[in-house]
Coordinates of C-alpha atoms in Angstrom, one line a residue:
X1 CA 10.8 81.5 1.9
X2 CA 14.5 81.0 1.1
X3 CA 13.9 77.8 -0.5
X4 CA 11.1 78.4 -2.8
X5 CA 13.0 81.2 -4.1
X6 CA 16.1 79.1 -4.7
X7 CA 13.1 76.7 -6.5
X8 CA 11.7 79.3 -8.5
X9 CA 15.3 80.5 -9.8
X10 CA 16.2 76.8 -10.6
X11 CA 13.1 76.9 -12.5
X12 CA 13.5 80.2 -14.5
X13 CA 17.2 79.9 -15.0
X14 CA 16.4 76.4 -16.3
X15 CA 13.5 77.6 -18.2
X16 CA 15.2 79.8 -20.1
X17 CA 18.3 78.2 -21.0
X18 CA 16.3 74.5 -21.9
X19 CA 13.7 76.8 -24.1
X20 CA 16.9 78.5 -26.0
X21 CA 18.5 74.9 -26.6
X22 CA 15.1 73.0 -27.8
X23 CA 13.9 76.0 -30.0
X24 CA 17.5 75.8 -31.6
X25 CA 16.5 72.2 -33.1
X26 CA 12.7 73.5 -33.1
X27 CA 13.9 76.3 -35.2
X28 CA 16.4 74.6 -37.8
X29 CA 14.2 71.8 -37.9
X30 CA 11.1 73.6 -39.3
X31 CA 13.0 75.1 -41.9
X32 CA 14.5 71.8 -43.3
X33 CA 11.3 70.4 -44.0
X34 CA 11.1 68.1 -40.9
X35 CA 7.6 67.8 -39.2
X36 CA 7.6 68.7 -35.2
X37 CA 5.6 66.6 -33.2
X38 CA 6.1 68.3 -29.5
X39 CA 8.2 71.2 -28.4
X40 CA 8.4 71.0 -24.4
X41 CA 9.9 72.5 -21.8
X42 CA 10.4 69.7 -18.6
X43 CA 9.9 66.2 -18.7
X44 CA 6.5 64.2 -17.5
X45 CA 3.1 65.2 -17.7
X46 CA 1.9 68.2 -19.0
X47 CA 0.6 71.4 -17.3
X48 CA -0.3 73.5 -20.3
X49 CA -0.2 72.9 -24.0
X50 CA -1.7 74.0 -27.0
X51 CA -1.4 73.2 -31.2
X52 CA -0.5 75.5 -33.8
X53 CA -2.0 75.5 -37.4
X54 CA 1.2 72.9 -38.4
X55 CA -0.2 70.4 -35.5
X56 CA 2.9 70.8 -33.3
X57 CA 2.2 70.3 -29.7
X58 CA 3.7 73.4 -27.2
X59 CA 4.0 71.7 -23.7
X60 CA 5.3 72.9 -20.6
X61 CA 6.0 70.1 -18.3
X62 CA 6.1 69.2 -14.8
X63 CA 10.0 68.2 -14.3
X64 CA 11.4 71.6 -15.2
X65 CA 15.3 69.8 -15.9
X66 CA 15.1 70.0 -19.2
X67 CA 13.3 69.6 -22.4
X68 CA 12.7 67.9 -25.7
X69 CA 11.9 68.3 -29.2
X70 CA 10.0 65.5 -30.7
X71 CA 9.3 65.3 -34.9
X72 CA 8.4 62.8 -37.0
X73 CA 10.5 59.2 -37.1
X74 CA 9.9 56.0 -38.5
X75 CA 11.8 54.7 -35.3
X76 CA 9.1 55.7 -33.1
X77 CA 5.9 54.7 -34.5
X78 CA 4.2 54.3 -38.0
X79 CA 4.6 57.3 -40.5
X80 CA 2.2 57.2 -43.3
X81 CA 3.6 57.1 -47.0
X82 CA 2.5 60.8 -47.9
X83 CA 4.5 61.7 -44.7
X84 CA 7.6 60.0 -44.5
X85 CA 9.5 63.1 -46.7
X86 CA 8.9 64.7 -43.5
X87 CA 10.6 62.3 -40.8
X88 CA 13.5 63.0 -39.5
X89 CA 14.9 59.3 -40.1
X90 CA 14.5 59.9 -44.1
X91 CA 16.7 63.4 -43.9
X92 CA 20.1 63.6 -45.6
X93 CA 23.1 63.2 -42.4
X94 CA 23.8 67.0 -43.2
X95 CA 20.6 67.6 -42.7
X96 CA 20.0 65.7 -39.5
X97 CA 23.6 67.1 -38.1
X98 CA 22.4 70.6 -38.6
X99 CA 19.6 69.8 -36.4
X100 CA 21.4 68.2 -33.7
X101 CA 23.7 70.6 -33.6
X102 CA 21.3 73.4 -33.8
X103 CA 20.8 73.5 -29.8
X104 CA 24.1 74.0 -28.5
X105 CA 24.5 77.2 -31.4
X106 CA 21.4 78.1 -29.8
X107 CA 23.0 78.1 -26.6
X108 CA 26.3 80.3 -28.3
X109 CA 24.3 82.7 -29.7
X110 CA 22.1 83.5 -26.3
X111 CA 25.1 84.2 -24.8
X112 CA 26.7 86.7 -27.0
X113 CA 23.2 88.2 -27.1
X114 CA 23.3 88.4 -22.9
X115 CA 27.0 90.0 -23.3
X116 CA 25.8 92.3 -26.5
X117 CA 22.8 93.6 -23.7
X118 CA 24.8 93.8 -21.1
X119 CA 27.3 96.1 -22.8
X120 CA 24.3 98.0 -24.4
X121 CA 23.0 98.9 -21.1
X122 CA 26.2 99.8 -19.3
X123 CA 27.3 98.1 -16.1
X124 CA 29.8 99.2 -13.8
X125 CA 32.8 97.0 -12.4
X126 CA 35.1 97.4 -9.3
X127 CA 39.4 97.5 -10.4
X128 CA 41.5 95.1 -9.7
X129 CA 43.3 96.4 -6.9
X130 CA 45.0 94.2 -4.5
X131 CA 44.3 94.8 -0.9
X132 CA 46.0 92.0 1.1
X133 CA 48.5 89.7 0.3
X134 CA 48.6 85.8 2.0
X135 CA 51.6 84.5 3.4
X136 CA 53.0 81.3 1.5
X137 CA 50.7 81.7 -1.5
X138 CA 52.0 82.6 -5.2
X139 CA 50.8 86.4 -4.8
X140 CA 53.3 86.8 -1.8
X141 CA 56.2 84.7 -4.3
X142 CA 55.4 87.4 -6.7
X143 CA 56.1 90.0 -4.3
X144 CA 52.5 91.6 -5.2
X145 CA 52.0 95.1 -2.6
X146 CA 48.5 96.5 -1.5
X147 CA 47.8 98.8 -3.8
X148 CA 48.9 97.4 -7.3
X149 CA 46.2 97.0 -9.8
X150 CA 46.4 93.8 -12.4
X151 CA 46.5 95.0 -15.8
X152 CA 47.0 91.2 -17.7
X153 CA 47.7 87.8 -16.7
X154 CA 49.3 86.1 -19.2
X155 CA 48.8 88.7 -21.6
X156 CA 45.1 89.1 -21.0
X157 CA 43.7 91.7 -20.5
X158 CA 41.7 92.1 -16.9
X159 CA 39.5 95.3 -16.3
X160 CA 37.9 93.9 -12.7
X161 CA 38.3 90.9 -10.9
X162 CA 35.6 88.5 -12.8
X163 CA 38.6 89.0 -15.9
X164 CA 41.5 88.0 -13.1
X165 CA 39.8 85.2 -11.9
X166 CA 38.8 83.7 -15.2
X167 CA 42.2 84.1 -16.5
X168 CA 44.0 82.6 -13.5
X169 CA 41.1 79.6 -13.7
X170 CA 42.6 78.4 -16.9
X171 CA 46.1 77.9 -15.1
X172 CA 44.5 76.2 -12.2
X173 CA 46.3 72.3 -11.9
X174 CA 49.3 73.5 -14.3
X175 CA 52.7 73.6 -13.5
X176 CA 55.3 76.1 -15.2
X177 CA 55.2 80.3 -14.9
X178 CA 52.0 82.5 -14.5
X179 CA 52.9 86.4 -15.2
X180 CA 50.8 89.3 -14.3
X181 CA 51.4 92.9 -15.7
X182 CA 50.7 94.9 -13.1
X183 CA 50.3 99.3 -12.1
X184 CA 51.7 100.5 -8.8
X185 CA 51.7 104.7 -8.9
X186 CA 51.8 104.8 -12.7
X187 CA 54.3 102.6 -13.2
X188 CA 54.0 99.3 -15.2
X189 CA 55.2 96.1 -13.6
X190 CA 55.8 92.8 -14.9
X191 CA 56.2 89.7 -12.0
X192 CA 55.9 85.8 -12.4
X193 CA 55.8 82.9 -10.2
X194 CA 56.0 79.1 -10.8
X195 CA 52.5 77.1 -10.4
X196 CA 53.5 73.8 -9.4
X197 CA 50.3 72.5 -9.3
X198 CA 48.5 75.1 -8.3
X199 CA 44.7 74.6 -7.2
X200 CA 44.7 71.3 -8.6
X201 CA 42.5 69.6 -6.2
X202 CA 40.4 72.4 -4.3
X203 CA 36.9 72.0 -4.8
X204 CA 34.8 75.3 -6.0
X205 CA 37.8 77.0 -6.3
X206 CA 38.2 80.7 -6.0
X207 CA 41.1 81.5 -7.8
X208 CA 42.0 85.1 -6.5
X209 CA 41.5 84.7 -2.9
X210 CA 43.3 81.4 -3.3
X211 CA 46.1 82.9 -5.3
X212 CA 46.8 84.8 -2.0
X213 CA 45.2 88.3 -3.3
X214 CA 42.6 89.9 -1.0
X215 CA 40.9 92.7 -3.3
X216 CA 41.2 96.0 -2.0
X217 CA 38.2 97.2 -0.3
X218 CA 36.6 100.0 1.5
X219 CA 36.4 99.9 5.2
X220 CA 33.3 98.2 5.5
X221 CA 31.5 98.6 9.0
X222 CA 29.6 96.1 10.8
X223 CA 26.2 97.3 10.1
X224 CA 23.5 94.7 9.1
X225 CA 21.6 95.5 6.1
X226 CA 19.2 92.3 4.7
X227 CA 17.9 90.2 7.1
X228 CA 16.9 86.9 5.1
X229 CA 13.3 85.6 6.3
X230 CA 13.4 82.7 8.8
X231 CA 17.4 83.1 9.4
X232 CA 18.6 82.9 12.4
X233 CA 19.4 86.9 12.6
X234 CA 15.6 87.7 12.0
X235 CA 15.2 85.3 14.9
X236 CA 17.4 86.6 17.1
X237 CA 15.5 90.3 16.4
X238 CA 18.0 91.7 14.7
X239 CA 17.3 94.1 12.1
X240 CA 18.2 96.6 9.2
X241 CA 20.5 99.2 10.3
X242 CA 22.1 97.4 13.6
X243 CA 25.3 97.8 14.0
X244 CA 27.5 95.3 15.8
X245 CA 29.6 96.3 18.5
X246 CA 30.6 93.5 20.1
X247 CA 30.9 89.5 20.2
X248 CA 31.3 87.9 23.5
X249 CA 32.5 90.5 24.9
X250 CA 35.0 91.5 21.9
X251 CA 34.9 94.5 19.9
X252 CA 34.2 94.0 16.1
X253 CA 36.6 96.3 14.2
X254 CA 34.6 95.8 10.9
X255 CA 32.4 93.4 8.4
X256 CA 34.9 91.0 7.8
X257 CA 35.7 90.2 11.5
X258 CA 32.1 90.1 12.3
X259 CA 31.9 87.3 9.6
X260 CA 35.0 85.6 10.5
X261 CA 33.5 85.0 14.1
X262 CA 30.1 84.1 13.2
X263 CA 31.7 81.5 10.7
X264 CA 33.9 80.3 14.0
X265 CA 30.8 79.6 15.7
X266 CA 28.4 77.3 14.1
X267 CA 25.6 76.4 16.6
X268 CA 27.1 78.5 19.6
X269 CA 24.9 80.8 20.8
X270 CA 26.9 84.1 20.9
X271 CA 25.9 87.5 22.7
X272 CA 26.1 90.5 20.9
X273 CA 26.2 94.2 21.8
X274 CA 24.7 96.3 19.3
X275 CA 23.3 100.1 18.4
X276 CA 20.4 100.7 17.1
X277 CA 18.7 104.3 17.0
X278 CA 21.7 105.6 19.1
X279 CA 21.2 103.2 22.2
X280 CA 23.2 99.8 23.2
X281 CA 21.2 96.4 23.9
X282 CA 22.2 93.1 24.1
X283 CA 21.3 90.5 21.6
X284 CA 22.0 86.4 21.4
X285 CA 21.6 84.9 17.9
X286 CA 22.8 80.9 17.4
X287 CA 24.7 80.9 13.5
X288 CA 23.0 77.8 11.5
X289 CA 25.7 75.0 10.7
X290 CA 26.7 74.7 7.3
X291 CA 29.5 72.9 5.2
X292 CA 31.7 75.2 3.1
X293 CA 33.2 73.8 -0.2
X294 CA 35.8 72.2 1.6
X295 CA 33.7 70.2 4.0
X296 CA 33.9 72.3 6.9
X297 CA 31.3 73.2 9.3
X298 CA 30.4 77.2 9.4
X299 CA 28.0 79.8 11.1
X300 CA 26.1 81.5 9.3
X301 CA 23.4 84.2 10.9
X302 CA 21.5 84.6 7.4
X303 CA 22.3 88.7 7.3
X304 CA 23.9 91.0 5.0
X305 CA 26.0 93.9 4.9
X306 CA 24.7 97.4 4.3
X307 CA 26.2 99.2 1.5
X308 CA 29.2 100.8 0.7
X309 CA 30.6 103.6 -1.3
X310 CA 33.1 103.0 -3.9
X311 CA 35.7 105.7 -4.5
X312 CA 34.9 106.8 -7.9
X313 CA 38.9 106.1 -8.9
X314 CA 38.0 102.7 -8.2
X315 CA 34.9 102.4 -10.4
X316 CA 34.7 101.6 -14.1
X317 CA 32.0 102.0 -16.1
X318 CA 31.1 100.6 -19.1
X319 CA 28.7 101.1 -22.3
X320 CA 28.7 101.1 -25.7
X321 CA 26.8 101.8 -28.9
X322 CA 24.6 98.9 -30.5
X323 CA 27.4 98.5 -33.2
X324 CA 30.5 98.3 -30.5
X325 CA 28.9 96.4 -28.2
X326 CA 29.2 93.2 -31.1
X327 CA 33.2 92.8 -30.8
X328 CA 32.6 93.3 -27.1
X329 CA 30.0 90.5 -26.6
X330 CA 32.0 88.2 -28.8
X331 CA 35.1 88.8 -26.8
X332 CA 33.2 87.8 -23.9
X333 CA 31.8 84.7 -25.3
X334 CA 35.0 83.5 -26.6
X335 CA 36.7 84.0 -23.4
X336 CA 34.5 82.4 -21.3
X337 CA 34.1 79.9 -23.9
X338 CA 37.8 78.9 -23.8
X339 CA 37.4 79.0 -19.7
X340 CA 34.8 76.5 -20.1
X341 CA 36.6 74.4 -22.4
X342 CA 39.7 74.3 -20.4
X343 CA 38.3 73.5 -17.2
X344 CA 36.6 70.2 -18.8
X345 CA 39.8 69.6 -20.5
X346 CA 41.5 69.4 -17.2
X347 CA 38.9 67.6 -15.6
X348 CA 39.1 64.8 -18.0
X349 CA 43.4 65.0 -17.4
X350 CA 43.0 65.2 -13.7
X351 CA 44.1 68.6 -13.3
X352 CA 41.6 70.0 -11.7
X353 CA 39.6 68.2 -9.3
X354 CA 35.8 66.7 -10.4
X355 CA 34.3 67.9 -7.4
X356 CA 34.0 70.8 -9.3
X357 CA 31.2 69.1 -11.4
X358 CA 28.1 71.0 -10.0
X359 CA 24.4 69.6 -10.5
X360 CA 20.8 71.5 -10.3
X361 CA 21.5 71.9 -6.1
X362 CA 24.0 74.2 -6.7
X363 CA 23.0 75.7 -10.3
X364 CA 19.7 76.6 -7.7
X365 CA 21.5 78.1 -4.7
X366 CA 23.9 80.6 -7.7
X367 CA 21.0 81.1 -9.5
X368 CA 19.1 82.6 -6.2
X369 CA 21.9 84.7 -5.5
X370 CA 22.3 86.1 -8.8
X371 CA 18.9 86.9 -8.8
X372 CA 18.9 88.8 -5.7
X373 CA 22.1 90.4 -6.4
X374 CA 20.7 92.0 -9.7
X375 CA 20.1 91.7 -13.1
X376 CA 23.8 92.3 -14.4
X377 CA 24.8 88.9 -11.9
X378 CA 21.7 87.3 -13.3
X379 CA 22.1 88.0 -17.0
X380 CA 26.2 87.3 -16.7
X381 CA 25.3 83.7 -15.1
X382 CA 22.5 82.7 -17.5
X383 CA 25.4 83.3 -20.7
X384 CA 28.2 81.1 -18.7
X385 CA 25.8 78.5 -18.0
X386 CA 24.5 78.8 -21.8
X387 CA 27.8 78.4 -23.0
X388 CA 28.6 75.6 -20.5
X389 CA 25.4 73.7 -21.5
X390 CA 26.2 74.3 -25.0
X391 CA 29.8 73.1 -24.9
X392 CA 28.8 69.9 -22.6
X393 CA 26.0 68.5 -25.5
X394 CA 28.5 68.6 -28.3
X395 CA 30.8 66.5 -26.3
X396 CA 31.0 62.8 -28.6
X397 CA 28.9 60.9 -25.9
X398 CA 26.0 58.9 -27.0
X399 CA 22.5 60.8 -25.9
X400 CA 24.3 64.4 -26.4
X401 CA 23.7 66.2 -29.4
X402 CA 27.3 65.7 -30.0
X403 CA 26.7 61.8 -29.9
X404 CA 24.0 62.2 -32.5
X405 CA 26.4 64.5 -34.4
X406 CA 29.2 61.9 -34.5
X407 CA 26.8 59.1 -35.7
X408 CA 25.4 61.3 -38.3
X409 CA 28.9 62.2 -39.6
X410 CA 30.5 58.6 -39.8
X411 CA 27.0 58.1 -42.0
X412 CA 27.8 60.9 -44.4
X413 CA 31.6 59.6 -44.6
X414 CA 30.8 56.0 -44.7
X415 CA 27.7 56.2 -47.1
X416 CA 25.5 53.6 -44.5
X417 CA 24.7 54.2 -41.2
X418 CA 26.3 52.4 -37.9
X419 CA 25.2 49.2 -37.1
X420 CA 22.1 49.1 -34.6
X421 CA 24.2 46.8 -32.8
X422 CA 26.8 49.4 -32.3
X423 CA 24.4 52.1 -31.5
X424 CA 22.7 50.5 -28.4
X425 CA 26.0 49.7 -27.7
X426 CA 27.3 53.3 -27.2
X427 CA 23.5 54.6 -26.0
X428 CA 23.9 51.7 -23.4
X429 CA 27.6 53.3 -22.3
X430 CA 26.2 57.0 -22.5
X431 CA 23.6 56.2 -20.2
X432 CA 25.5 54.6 -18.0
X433 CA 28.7 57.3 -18.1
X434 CA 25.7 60.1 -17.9
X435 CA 24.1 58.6 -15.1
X436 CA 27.6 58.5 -13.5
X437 CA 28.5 61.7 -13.9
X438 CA 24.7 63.0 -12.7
X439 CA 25.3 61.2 -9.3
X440 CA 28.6 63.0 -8.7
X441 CA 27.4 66.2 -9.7
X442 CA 24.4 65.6 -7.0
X443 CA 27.2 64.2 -4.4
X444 CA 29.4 67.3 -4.7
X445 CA 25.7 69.2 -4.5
X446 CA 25.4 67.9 -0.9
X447 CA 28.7 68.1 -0.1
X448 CA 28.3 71.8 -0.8
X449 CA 24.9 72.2 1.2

């Protein structure tokens, strides 16, 4: 059951986002004059489609990893005279840049509209208060105490720990200072610590907990609330509600050192103690091997936690009016945005590690969880992958929009188009680079299965 809804989220997240970037071309196109041939969504044969009153073709595809908009083009086939005003190949390079371009701003704009919703609707996020600090890690050079919340790093402001993270992302492989502004019983504290490389080559990094900050937390017990279908906790016969008492003999304090000895133990079987309805039994579940980010092996049991109250201190909740919302949902977008743009900068430098470069495996497995953990996690990781999809087809490479786009504009500067001999040239080297970079991206998804 797990893996058809990890399917059907690859497919809707995909669905979404490649339907926002094609009807961005769709859209500009139409209004320039150009005729449109197809509009699909996936790649292959078709499993629906139908014509409007312009004879444009709406298809939805088998091979749900992209999409395609196809208009008229001397290039491809034979336009009749009374119809070539209408192929793309006859359009002014302003005109064909707009459309090219056109996608990715299609991407830009979804997002902002995701944040804009988002902030419409109200959501509520957890402070940034530092819990526990690790030994030898740049929180514990920076002298950071349980208790302190971050206000800013580097200047930026950070009202929960999605804004902490991002912000420390963008400093990940640097060397020099990082300072955070920080609150510890009212008063405002400024401390900084030298990078020195800091989180250069991890793989899936996770910037806080790697920082050496554990967010504060409320004792969470070890009581079991989802039990994923087919896992090896349904297995076992555990169910909603159980709570753990023991591990081989060892009494489990709370959630996390229920996890941390499950993860300990992949393919062990391990005996459990555990209440349920106000009696004791005994319980052996086997954790499933799995390979973390770092290519180790560990346990899983396929179970979550039951829920916790916040303290309402902790808790802050946000919404605004139709009108405030806008600055909001561009603040968003421009700061993920510069996140995005960062983190390929540094992957191109070598600063940060391209096993970082993810592929439809692990857009799947996010996308799943973001769909289970609600809409707000959903709608958040449709806009960064918007604006990440966006930002990686106006990148100069031959097949991108951005190729196209730099084509197009030495045309308009040069008054003649490039070569065809350079052209297949550079398609010949994008396909080649693009093909390289889609096998890593499925390596690192298997190294992260």
């Amino acid at each position: 059951m797990s893996v058809i809804q990890t399917i059907l989220a690859l497919i809707v997240t995909l669905g979404i986002l490649v339907t926002v970037h094609e009807f961005g071309h769709f859209w500009v196109a139409r209004r320039l004059g150009i005729r449109v041939l197809r509009f699909s969504v996936g790649f292959g044969k078709p499993l629906f489609m139908r014509r409007d009153r312009h004879g444009t073709e709406y298809a939805v595809a088998a091979i749900p990893l992209g999409g395609y908009v196809k208009m008229l083009d001397e290039r491809e086939g034979e336009v009749p005279e009374e119809e070539k005003h209408l192929a793309f190949n006859r359009q002014t390079p302003a005109r064909r840049i707009a459309v090219a371009a056109a996608g990715p701003i299609a991407n830009f704009i979804f997002a902002v509209f995701a944040y804009w919703l988002l902030a419409v609707i109200g959501f509520t996020t957890i402070a940034p208060v530092v819990g526990d600090v690790e030994p030898g890690t740049p929180a514990e050079r920076m002298a950071l105490e349980s208790g302190m919340e971050v206000l800013e790093v580097d200047g930026r402001q950070t009202p929960s720990w999605r804004h902490v993270g991002m912000a420390l992302l963008q400093r990940a492989g640097e060397q020099g200072e990082v300072s955070l502004t920080l609150q510890q019983e009212g008063r405002r504290l400024e401390r900084s610590t030298a990078l020195d490389g800091w989180l250069g080559g991890a793989r899936d990094p996770d910037p806080v907990r790697e920082f050496g900050i554990e967010p504060w937390r409320p004792d969470i017990p070890p009581v079991l609330g989802e039990i994923r279908p087919g896992s090896p906790a349904e297995e076992a016969g555990l169910q909603p509600g159980d709570r753990i008492l023991a591990v081989e003999g060892e009494a489990v304090a709370d959630w996390l050192a229920l996890v941390d000895r499950i993860q300990a133990a992949p393919g062990e079987a391990l005996s459990m103690r555990i209440e349920r309805d106000g009696s004791e039994r005994a319980i052996t579940v086997t954790p499933a091997a799995r390979t973390d980010g770092e290519g180790e092996r560990i346990g899983r049991i396929g179970a979550g936690v039951q829920s916790v109250s916040w303290p309402e201190d902790m808790r802050r909740q946000t919404q605004l009016g139709p009108v405030r919302a806008v600055p909001e949902a561009f603040n968003q977008f421009w700061n993920d945005t510069r996140t995005t743009l960062v983190a390929v900068g540094k992957m191109a430098s070598g600063l940060l590690s391209v096993r970082n470069i993810s592929g439809p495996i692990t857009i799947a497995r996010v996308a799943e969880t973001t769909v289970t953990t609600g809409f707000e996690s959903f709608v958040r990781f449709l806009a960064y992958l918007s604006i990440s999809l966006g930002i990686i087809n106006l990148l100069p490479i031959p097949i991108l929009d951005g190729g196209h786009i730099l084509f197009y504009a030495w045309e308009w500067a040069r008054g003649r188009p490039v070569s065809e001999a350079v052209q297949g040239l550079w398609l010949r080297l994008g396909l080649l680079l693009i093909a390289m970079l889609t096998v890593l991206a499925l390596y690192n998804d298997v190294l992260r299965l």
